[in-house]
Amino acid sequence: MTSPHRATVIELATSRRTTRVFAKTPVTLEDVLYCVKVAVQAPSGANRQPWRFVLVDDSKTKERIRVACEEQEKRHHATVEANLKQWFNSKNITSQKPFLTDAPTLLAVFSNQKMPYATESTWLAIGYIILALEERSLSTLTYTPSYPENVRSMFNAPEEYKLEAILPIGYSADSKPKEPRRVLESSVYRNLWNVEV
Amino acid sequence: MTSPHRATVIELATSRRTTRVFAKTPVTLEDVLYCVKVAVQAPSGANRQPWRFVLVDDSKTKERIRVACEEQEKRHHATVEANLKQWFNSKNITSQKPFLTDAPTLLAVFSNQKMPYATESTWLAIGYIILALEERSLSTLTYTPSYPENVRSMFNAPEEYKLEAILPIGYSADSKPKEPRRVLESSVYRNLWNVEV
């Protein structure tokens, strides 16, 4: 577990890229639980800890999730706005979501919508998860089902829980490079909008 | 900058606690920009990088922000639901926000609401920022103004940008311990809701 080189946060954040293609190499339960342990340390609105995680490593469950999601994605892709459709095409993103069965483990992330800033807190915790995965040499993508309500009920999750994301988790076999980022100067200002740091 | 012990992500996440009281010790621009550099490496919906950051280190600007926020908080505290009011009372949280002027630097975080999953992506990036701050021995809290619209216009931010949070940044002088967390078993399930890992 101890490594001669421990990465800094900027190294974890910079090296980390979205993975859509996963190796068959299994993922240990310990590694995934490590990331959840990190996540629950995140701050949340009124410390209500609105998140819940369902770790999915059963093949049949993964298959059912994939079928449900792809059905929804077909609807979504048919109605999506032009801008996003263009981006989908440029990235070869279709309604097919093979990573939902190819990744050894899925982590479904829910937020209790009755709690203050539930979505915000839960996505903050997803940020923690992503850096923890990277530290363990694991990869993911933040897949957001278009109609999460249908998938939520598959998990028997209570109605107040919104399915925020499904994170497929595994070792990357994706050859695509990291998506480029804008230069820093166009993202951060000083004291007033558009004023350079 | 190099330290004999580099922290793991779980160490950063666990040691990190919400700070409401800040030391007067100044914060270097380099340290705050480090956290922004980390943030912009986060994934985002269609890689649109919907976030913008305004670093505030001008005393007059901080004072104006504090006055505007406290005015709104008075309205908010008068109308807040019973549950949250009780929590506010138990934590001595009032409409006073001294950390908005006491912290050496504020980082106002905006998201472009015209972009897909703008709020989600931006809070994920805030998760990155918090771990980066902790790595630099800095502290914060995720302050969410009750009526962000009023503060947004103070920054001259375009209308499509929502002010998601203001992060006061500095060295902690807060003696309060970290808020407790629920046991892991009540946050993570396996394959189905309520099934133990």
CSV table of C-alpha atoms in Angstrom, one decimal:
chain,number,residue,atom,x,y,z
A,1,MET,CA,0.0,0.0,0.0
A,2,THR,CA,2.9,2.4,0.7
A,3,SER,CA,4.6,3.6,-2.4
A,4,PRO,CA,8.0,5.3,-2.8
A,5,HIS,CA,6.3,8.2,-4.6
A,6,ARG,CA,3.1,9.6,-3.3
A,7,ALA,CA,1.4,11.9,-5.7
A,8,THR,CA,0.4,15.4,-5.0
A,9,VAL,CA,-3.1,16.5,-5.6
A,10,ILE,CA,-2.1,18.4,-8.7
A,11,GLU,CA,-0.4,15.3,-10.0
A,12,LEU,CA,-3.5,13.2,-9.3
A,13,ALA,CA,-5.8,15.8,-10.9
A,14,THR,CA,-3.7,16.4,-14.0
A,15,SER,CA,-2.9,12.8,-14.8
A,16,ARG,CA,-6.5,11.7,-14.4
A,17,ARG,CA,-8.5,11.3,-17.6
A,18,THR,CA,-12.0,10.1,-18.4
A,19,THR,CA,-12.0,6.4,-19.2
A,20,ARG,CA,-14.7,4.8,-21.4
A,21,VAL,CA,-12.8,1.6,-22.1
A,22,PHE,CA,-11.9,-0.7,-19.2
A,23,ALA,CA,-9.4,-3.6,-18.8
A,24,LYS,CA,-10.8,-6.9,-17.6
A,25,THR,CA,-8.5,-6.8,-14.6
A,26,PRO,CA,-10.7,-7.1,-11.5
A,27,VAL,CA,-10.8,-4.4,-8.9
A,28,THR,CA,-10.5,-5.2,-5.2
A,29,LEU,CA,-13.4,-4.4,-2.9
A,30,GLU,CA,-10.9,-2.8,-0.6
A,31,ASP,CA,-9.9,-0.3,-3.3
A,32,VAL,CA,-13.5,0.7,-4.0
A,33,LEU,CA,-14.3,1.0,-0.3
A,34,TYR,CA,-11.2,3.2,0.1
A,35,CYS,CA,-12.7,5.7,-2.3
A,36,VAL,CA,-16.1,5.6,-0.4
A,37,LYS,CA,-14.2,6.1,2.9
A,38,VAL,CA,-12.6,9.2,1.4
A,39,ALA,CA,-16.0,10.4,0.0
A,40,VAL,CA,-17.8,10.3,3.4
A,41,GLN,CA,-15.2,12.6,4.8
A,42,ALA,CA,-16.4,15.4,2.5
A,43,PRO,CA,-18.2,18.4,4.0
A,44,SER,CA,-22.0,18.6,3.3
A,45,GLY,CA,-24.9,21.0,3.8
A,46,ALA,CA,-25.5,21.1,7.6
A,47,ASN,CA,-23.3,17.9,7.8
A,48,ARG,CA,-26.3,15.9,6.7
A,49,GLN,CA,-24.2,13.5,4.6
A,50,PRO,CA,-26.9,13.2,2.0
A,51,TRP,CA,-25.0,10.7,-0.1
A,52,ARG,CA,-25.6,6.9,-0.4
A,53,PHE,CA,-23.5,4.6,-2.6
A,54,VAL,CA,-24.4,1.3,-4.1
A,55,LEU,CA,-21.4,-0.7,-5.2
A,56,VAL,CA,-22.4,-3.0,-8.0
A,57,ASP,CA,-20.2,-6.0,-8.8
A,58,ASP,CA,-22.9,-8.5,-9.8
A,59,SER,CA,-22.8,-9.2,-13.5
A,60,LYS,CA,-26.6,-9.6,-13.9
A,61,THR,CA,-27.2,-6.4,-12.0
A,62,LYS,CA,-24.7,-4.5,-14.2
A,63,GLU,CA,-26.4,-6.0,-17.3
A,64,ARG,CA,-29.9,-4.8,-16.2
A,65,ILE,CA,-28.5,-1.4,-15.4
A,66,ARG,CA,-26.9,-1.2,-18.9
A,67,VAL,CA,-30.1,-2.2,-20.6
A,68,ALA,CA,-32.2,0.3,-18.7
A,69,CYS,CA,-29.7,3.1,-19.3
A,70,GLU,CA,-29.3,2.4,-23.0
A,71,GLU,CA,-33.0,2.5,-23.5
A,72,GLN,CA,-33.2,5.9,-21.9
A,73,GLU,CA,-30.2,7.1,-23.9
A,74,LYS,CA,-31.9,6.3,-27.1
A,75,ARG,CA,-34.7,8.7,-26.1
A,76,HIS,CA,-32.2,11.3,-24.9
A,77,HIS,CA,-30.1,11.2,-28.1
A,78,ALA,CA,-33.3,11.7,-30.2
A,79,THR,CA,-34.2,14.9,-28.3
A,80,VAL,CA,-30.9,16.4,-27.4
A,81,GLU,CA,-30.0,20.0,-28.4
A,82,ALA,CA,-27.9,20.6,-31.5
A,83,ASN,CA,-24.8,21.8,-29.6
A,84,LEU,CA,-24.5,18.7,-27.4
A,85,LYS,CA,-25.4,16.4,-30.3
A,86,GLN,CA,-22.5,17.8,-32.2
A,87,TRP,CA,-20.2,17.2,-29.3
A,88,PHE,CA,-21.5,13.6,-28.9
A,89,ASN,CA,-20.8,13.0,-32.6
A,90,SER,CA,-17.3,14.4,-32.4
A,91,LYS,CA,-16.5,12.1,-29.5
A,92,ASN,CA,-18.2,9.1,-30.9
A,93,ILE,CA,-20.6,9.1,-28.0
A,94,THR,CA,-23.7,7.1,-28.8
A,95,SER,CA,-26.6,5.6,-26.8
A,96,GLN,CA,-24.4,2.5,-26.3
A,97,LYS,CA,-22.9,2.3,-22.8
A,98,PRO,CA,-20.6,-0.7,-22.8
A,99,PHE,CA,-18.6,0.5,-19.9
A,100,LEU,CA,-21.6,-0.3,-17.7
A,101,THR,CA,-21.0,-4.0,-18.1
A,102,ASP,CA,-17.2,-3.9,-19.0
A,103,ALA,CA,-16.1,-2.1,-15.9
A,104,PRO,CA,-15.5,-4.6,-13.1
A,105,THR,CA,-17.4,-2.5,-10.6
A,106,LEU,CA,-20.0,0.3,-10.8
A,107,LEU,CA,-20.6,2.8,-8.0
A,108,ALA,CA,-24.1,4.3,-8.1
A,109,VAL,CA,-24.2,7.6,-6.3
A,110,PHE,CA,-27.4,8.9,-4.8
A,111,SER,CA,-28.4,12.1,-2.9
A,112,ASN,CA,-31.3,12.6,-0.6
A,113,GLN,CA,-33.1,15.6,-2.1
A,114,LYS,CA,-34.8,16.4,1.2
A,115,MET,CA,-31.4,17.5,2.6
A,116,PRO,CA,-29.9,21.0,2.1
A,117,TYR,CA,-27.6,21.3,-0.9
A,118,ALA,CA,-27.8,17.5,-1.4
A,119,THR,CA,-26.7,17.6,-5.1
A,120,GLU,CA,-23.9,20.0,-4.5
A,121,SER,CA,-22.5,18.1,-1.5
A,122,THR,CA,-22.7,14.8,-3.3
A,123,TRP,CA,-20.9,16.1,-6.3
A,124,LEU,CA,-18.2,17.5,-4.1
A,125,ALA,CA,-17.8,14.0,-2.6
A,126,ILE,CA,-17.6,12.6,-6.2
A,127,GLY,CA,-14.6,14.9,-6.7
A,128,TYR,CA,-13.0,13.3,-3.6
A,129,ILE,CA,-13.8,9.8,-5.1
A,130,ILE,CA,-12.1,10.6,-8.4
A,131,LEU,CA,-8.9,11.7,-6.8
A,132,ALA,CA,-8.9,8.6,-4.6
A,133,LEU,CA,-9.5,6.4,-7.6
A,134,GLU,CA,-6.6,8.0,-9.4
A,135,GLU,CA,-4.4,7.4,-6.3
A,136,ARG,CA,-5.2,3.7,-6.6
A,137,SER,CA,-4.4,3.8,-10.3
A,138,LEU,CA,-8.1,3.3,-11.1
A,139,SER,CA,-10.2,5.1,-13.6
A,140,THR,CA,-13.8,6.2,-14.1
A,141,LEU,CA,-16.1,8.5,-15.9
A,142,THR,CA,-19.0,10.4,-14.3
A,143,TYR,CA,-21.9,8.9,-16.2
A,144,THR,CA,-25.2,10.7,-15.6
A,145,PRO,CA,-28.2,8.7,-16.7
A,146,SER,CA,-30.6,10.8,-18.7
A,147,TYR,CA,-33.7,9.5,-16.8
A,148,PRO,CA,-32.2,8.5,-13.5
A,149,GLU,CA,-35.7,7.9,-12.0
A,150,ASN,CA,-36.0,4.5,-13.8
A,151,VAL,CA,-32.7,3.3,-12.7
A,152,ARG,CA,-33.3,4.5,-9.1
A,153,SER,CA,-36.2,2.1,-8.7
A,154,MET,CA,-34.1,-0.8,-9.9
A,155,PHE,CA,-32.0,-0.4,-6.8
A,156,ASN,CA,-35.0,-0.2,-4.5
A,157,ALA,CA,-33.7,3.2,-3.4
A,158,PRO,CA,-36.3,5.4,-1.6
A,159,GLU,CA,-38.1,8.0,-3.7
A,160,GLU,CA,-36.2,11.0,-2.1
A,161,TYR,CA,-32.9,9.7,-3.3
A,162,LYS,CA,-31.9,11.0,-6.7
A,163,LEU,CA,-29.4,8.9,-8.7
A,164,GLU,CA,-26.8,11.5,-9.4
A,165,ALA,CA,-24.3,9.4,-11.3
A,166,ILE,CA,-23.0,5.9,-12.0
A,167,LEU,CA,-19.3,5.6,-11.8
A,168,PRO,CA,-17.8,2.6,-13.7
A,169,ILE,CA,-14.6,1.7,-11.9
A,170,GLY,CA,-11.7,-0.3,-13.3
A,171,TYR,CA,-8.2,0.0,-14.8
A,172,SER,CA,-8.1,2.1,-17.9
A,173,ALA,CA,-7.7,0.5,-21.4
A,174,ASP,CA,-8.7,3.8,-23.0
A,175,SER,CA,-6.1,5.1,-25.5
A,176,LYS,CA,-7.8,8.6,-25.8
A,177,PRO,CA,-5.8,11.4,-24.3
A,178,LYS,CA,-7.1,13.7,-21.6
A,179,GLU,CA,-9.5,16.3,-23.0
A,180,PRO,CA,-7.7,19.7,-23.2
A,181,ARG,CA,-8.4,22.4,-20.7
A,182,ARG,CA,-8.7,26.2,-21.2
A,183,VAL,CA,-5.7,28.3,-20.1
A,184,LEU,CA,-5.9,29.3,-16.5
A,185,GLU,CA,-6.2,33.0,-17.2
A,186,SER,CA,-9.6,32.6,-18.8
A,187,SER,CA,-11.0,30.7,-15.7
A,188,VAL,CA,-9.8,32.8,-12.8
A,189,TYR,CA,-10.1,36.6,-12.2
A,190,ARG,CA,-9.1,38.9,-9.4
A,191,ASN,CA,-11.6,40.9,-7.3
A,192,LEU,CA,-13.8,41.5,-10.4
A,193,TRP,CA,-14.9,39.6,-13.5
A,194,ASN,CA,-12.5,39.7,-16.4
A,195,VAL,CA,-9.7,41.3,-14.3
A,196,GLU,CA,-6.5,39.3,-14.6
A,197,VAL,CA,-4.9,37.6,-11.6
B,1,MET,CA,7.3,23.0,-1.4
B,2,THR,CA,8.5,19.3,-1.2
B,3,SER,CA,7.8,17.7,2.1
B,4,PRO,CA,9.2,14.5,3.6
B,5,HIS,CA,5.7,13.2,4.1
B,6,ARG,CA,3.2,13.5,1.3
B,7,ALA,CA,-0.3,12.9,2.4
B,8,THR,CA,-2.6,10.3,0.9
B,9,VAL,CA,-6.0,11.3,-0.3
B,10,ILE,CA,-7.7,9.7,2.7
B,11,GLU,CA,-5.3,11.5,5.1
B,12,LEU,CA,-6.2,14.8,3.4
B,13,ALA,CA,-9.9,14.1,3.4
B,14,THR,CA,-10.0,12.8,7.0
B,15,SER,CA,-7.8,15.5,8.6
B,16,ARG,CA,-9.7,18.3,6.8
B,17,ARG,CA,-12.4,20.1,8.8
B,18,THR,CA,-14.6,23.1,8.2
B,19,THR,CA,-13.1,26.3,9.4
B,20,ARG,CA,-15.1,29.4,10.4
B,21,VAL,CA,-12.3,31.2,12.3
B,22,PHE,CA,-9.2,32.2,10.4
B,23,ALA,CA,-5.7,33.3,11.5
B,24,LYS,CA,-4.5,36.7,10.2
B,25,THR,CA,-1.5,35.0,8.5
B,26,PRO,CA,-1.6,35.9,4.9
B,27,VAL,CA,-2.0,33.4,2.1
B,28,THR,CA,0.2,33.4,-0.9
B,29,LEU,CA,-1.3,34.0,-4.3
B,30,GLU,CA,0.7,30.9,-5.5
B,31,ASP,CA,-1.1,28.7,-3.0
B,32,VAL,CA,-4.6,29.8,-4.0
B,33,LEU,CA,-3.7,29.6,-7.7
B,34,TYR,CA,-2.4,26.0,-7.1
B,35,CYS,CA,-5.9,25.1,-5.9
B,36,VAL,CA,-7.5,26.7,-9.0
B,37,LYS,CA,-5.0,24.8,-11.2
B,38,VAL,CA,-6.1,21.6,-9.6
B,39,ALA,CA,-9.8,22.5,-10.0
B,40,VAL,CA,-9.7,23.2,-13.7
B,41,GLN,CA,-8.3,19.6,-14.2
B,42,ALA,CA,-11.7,18.2,-13.1
B,43,PRO,CA,-13.9,16.5,-15.6
B,44,SER,CA,-17.1,18.4,-16.6
B,45,GLY,CA,-20.2,17.8,-18.6
B,46,ALA,CA,-19.1,17.6,-22.3
B,47,ASN,CA,-15.8,19.1,-21.1
B,48,ARG,CA,-17.3,22.5,-21.2
B,49,GLN,CA,-15.5,23.6,-18.0
B,50,PRO,CA,-18.4,25.7,-16.8
B,51,TRP,CA,-16.6,27.1,-13.8
B,52,ARG,CA,-15.2,30.6,-13.2
B,53,PHE,CA,-13.3,31.7,-10.2
B,54,VAL,CA,-12.9,35.2,-8.7
B,55,LEU,CA,-10.1,35.4,-6.2
B,56,VAL,CA,-10.8,38.3,-3.8
B,57,ASP,CA,-8.0,39.7,-1.7
B,58,ASP,CA,-9.0,43.4,-1.7
B,59,SER,CA,-10.3,44.4,1.7
B,60,LYS,CA,-12.9,46.7,0.5
B,61,THR,CA,-14.3,44.1,-1.9
B,62,LYS,CA,-14.4,41.6,0.9
B,63,GLU,CA,-16.2,44.1,3.2
B,64,ARG,CA,-18.8,44.8,0.5
B,65,ILE,CA,-19.4,41.1,-0.1
B,66,ARG,CA,-19.8,40.5,3.7
B,67,VAL,CA,-22.4,43.3,4.0
B,68,ALA,CA,-24.4,42.0,1.1
B,69,CYS,CA,-24.3,38.4,2.3
B,70,GLU,CA,-25.2,39.3,5.9
B,71,GLU,CA,-28.2,41.3,4.7
B,72,GLN,CA,-29.4,38.3,2.8
B,73,GLU,CA,-28.7,35.9,5.7
B,74,LYS,CA,-31.0,38.0,7.9
B,75,ARG,CA,-33.8,37.3,5.4
B,76,HIS,CA,-32.9,33.7,5.2
B,77,HIS,CA,-32.6,33.0,8.9
B,78,ALA,CA,-36.1,34.6,9.4
B,79,THR,CA,-37.7,32.2,6.9
B,80,VAL,CA,-35.6,29.0,7.2
B,81,GLU,CA,-37.4,25.7,8.1
B,82,ALA,CA,-37.4,24.4,11.7
B,83,ASN,CA,-35.0,21.6,11.2
B,84,LEU,CA,-32.2,23.7,9.7
B,85,LYS,CA,-32.9,26.5,12.2
B,86,GLN,CA,-32.3,24.0,15.1
B,87,TRP,CA,-29.0,23.0,13.5
B,88,PHE,CA,-28.0,26.6,13.0
B,89,ASN,CA,-28.7,27.2,16.7
B,90,SER,CA,-26.8,24.1,17.9
B,91,LYS,CA,-23.8,25.3,15.9
B,92,ASN,CA,-24.1,29.0,16.8
B,93,ILE,CA,-24.5,29.8,13.2
B,94,THR,CA,-26.1,33.2,12.8
B,95,SER,CA,-26.5,35.7,10.0
B,96,GLN,CA,-23.1,37.1,10.9
B,97,LYS,CA,-20.4,35.9,8.5
B,98,PRO,CA,-17.1,37.3,9.9
B,99,PHE,CA,-15.1,34.8,7.9
B,100,LEU,CA,-15.9,36.8,4.8
B,101,THR,CA,-13.6,39.6,6.0
B,102,ASP,CA,-11.3,37.7,8.3
B,103,ALA,CA,-10.1,35.1,5.8
B,104,PRO,CA,-7.1,36.6,3.9
B,105,THR,CA,-8.6,35.5,0.5
B,106,LEU,CA,-12.0,34.6,-0.8
B,107,LEU,CA,-12.6,32.4,-3.8
B,108,ALA,CA,-16.0,33.0,-5.4
B,109,VAL,CA,-17.0,30.1,-7.6
B,110,PHE,CA,-19.4,30.5,-10.5
B,111,SER,CA,-21.0,28.0,-12.9
B,112,ASN,CA,-22.4,28.8,-16.3
B,113,GLN,CA,-25.9,27.5,-16.1
B,114,LYS,CA,-26.2,27.2,-19.9
B,115,MET,CA,-23.7,24.4,-19.9
B,116,PRO,CA,-24.7,20.7,-19.2
B,117,TYR,CA,-24.4,19.6,-15.6
B,118,ALA,CA,-22.8,23.0,-14.7
B,119,THR,CA,-23.6,22.9,-11.0
B,120,GLU,CA,-22.6,19.2,-10.7
B,121,SER,CA,-19.3,19.7,-12.5
B,122,THR,CA,-18.5,22.9,-10.5
B,123,TRP,CA,-19.1,21.2,-7.1
B,124,LEU,CA,-16.9,18.3,-8.2
B,125,ALA,CA,-14.2,20.8,-8.9
B,126,ILE,CA,-14.8,22.3,-5.4
B,127,GLY,CA,-14.1,18.9,-4.0
B,128,TYR,CA,-10.7,19.0,-5.8
B,129,ILE,CA,-10.1,22.5,-4.4
B,130,ILE,CA,-10.7,21.4,-0.8
B,131,LEU,CA,-8.2,18.6,-1.0
B,132,ALA,CA,-5.7,20.9,-2.6
B,133,LEU,CA,-6.2,23.5,0.1
B,134,GLU,CA,-5.7,20.8,2.8
B,135,GLU,CA,-2.5,19.7,1.1
B,136,ARG,CA,-1.2,23.3,1.4
B,137,SER,CA,-2.3,23.3,5.1
B,138,LEU,CA,-5.0,25.8,4.3
B,139,SER,CA,-8.6,25.7,5.4
B,140,THR,CA,-12.0,26.8,4.1
B,141,LEU,CA,-15.7,26.3,4.4
B,142,THR,CA,-18.2,26.0,1.5
B,143,TYR,CA,-20.3,29.1,2.1
B,144,THR,CA,-23.4,29.2,0.0
B,145,PRO,CA,-25.0,32.6,-0.1
B,146,SER,CA,-28.8,32.3,0.4
B,147,TYR,CA,-29.5,34.8,-2.4
B,148,PRO,CA,-26.5,34.5,-4.7
B,149,GLU,CA,-28.0,36.6,-7.4
B,150,ASN,CA,-27.3,39.9,-5.5
B,151,VAL,CA,-23.7,39.0,-4.9
B,152,ARG,CA,-23.2,37.8,-8.5
B,153,SER,CA,-24.0,41.3,-9.8
B,154,MET,CA,-21.4,42.9,-7.5
B,155,PHE,CA,-18.7,40.9,-9.3
B,156,ASN,CA,-20.0,42.0,-12.8
B,157,ALA,CA,-20.5,38.4,-13.6
B,158,PRO,CA,-22.7,37.7,-16.7
B,159,GLU,CA,-26.3,36.6,-15.9
B,160,GLU,CA,-25.8,33.0,-17.0
B,161,TYR,CA,-23.2,32.5,-14.2
B,162,LYS,CA,-24.6,31.3,-10.9
B,163,LEU,CA,-22.6,32.0,-7.8
B,164,GLU,CA,-22.3,28.5,-6.4
B,165,ALA,CA,-20.2,29.2,-3.3
B,166,ILE,CA,-17.8,31.6,-1.7
B,167,LEU,CA,-14.8,29.8,-0.2
B,168,PRO,CA,-13.0,31.8,2.5
B,169,ILE,CA,-9.3,30.7,2.4
B,170,GLY,CA,-6.7,30.9,5.2
B,171,TYR,CA,-5.0,29.1,8.0
B,172,SER,CA,-7.4,27.7,10.5
B,173,ALA,CA,-7.7,29.2,14.0
B,174,ASP,CA,-10.9,27.3,14.6
B,175,SER,CA,-10.8,25.1,17.7
B,176,LYS,CA,-13.9,23.1,16.9
B,177,PRO,CA,-13.3,19.5,16.0
B,178,LYS,CA,-14.4,17.9,12.7
B,179,GLU,CA,-18.1,17.2,12.5
B,180,PRO,CA,-18.6,13.4,13.1
B,181,ARG,CA,-19.5,11.1,10.2
B,182,ARG,CA,-22.0,8.2,10.1
B,183,VAL,CA,-20.5,4.7,10.1
B,184,LEU,CA,-19.5,3.5,6.6
B,185,GLU,CA,-22.0,0.6,6.7
B,186,SER,CA,-25.0,3.1,6.7
B,187,SER,CA,-23.7,4.9,3.6
B,188,VAL,CA,-22.7,2.1,1.2
B,189,TYR,CA,-24.6,-0.9,0.0
B,190,ARG,CA,-23.9,-3.8,-2.3
B,191,ASN,CA,-25.9,-4.4,-5.5
B,192,LEU,CA,-29.2,-3.4,-3.9
B,193,TRP,CA,-30.3,-0.7,-1.4
B,194,ASN,CA,-29.8,-1.7,2.3
B,195,VAL,CA,-27.7,-4.8,1.4
B,196,GLU,CA,-24.4,-4.8,3.4
B,197,VAL,CA,-21.1,-4.6,1.6
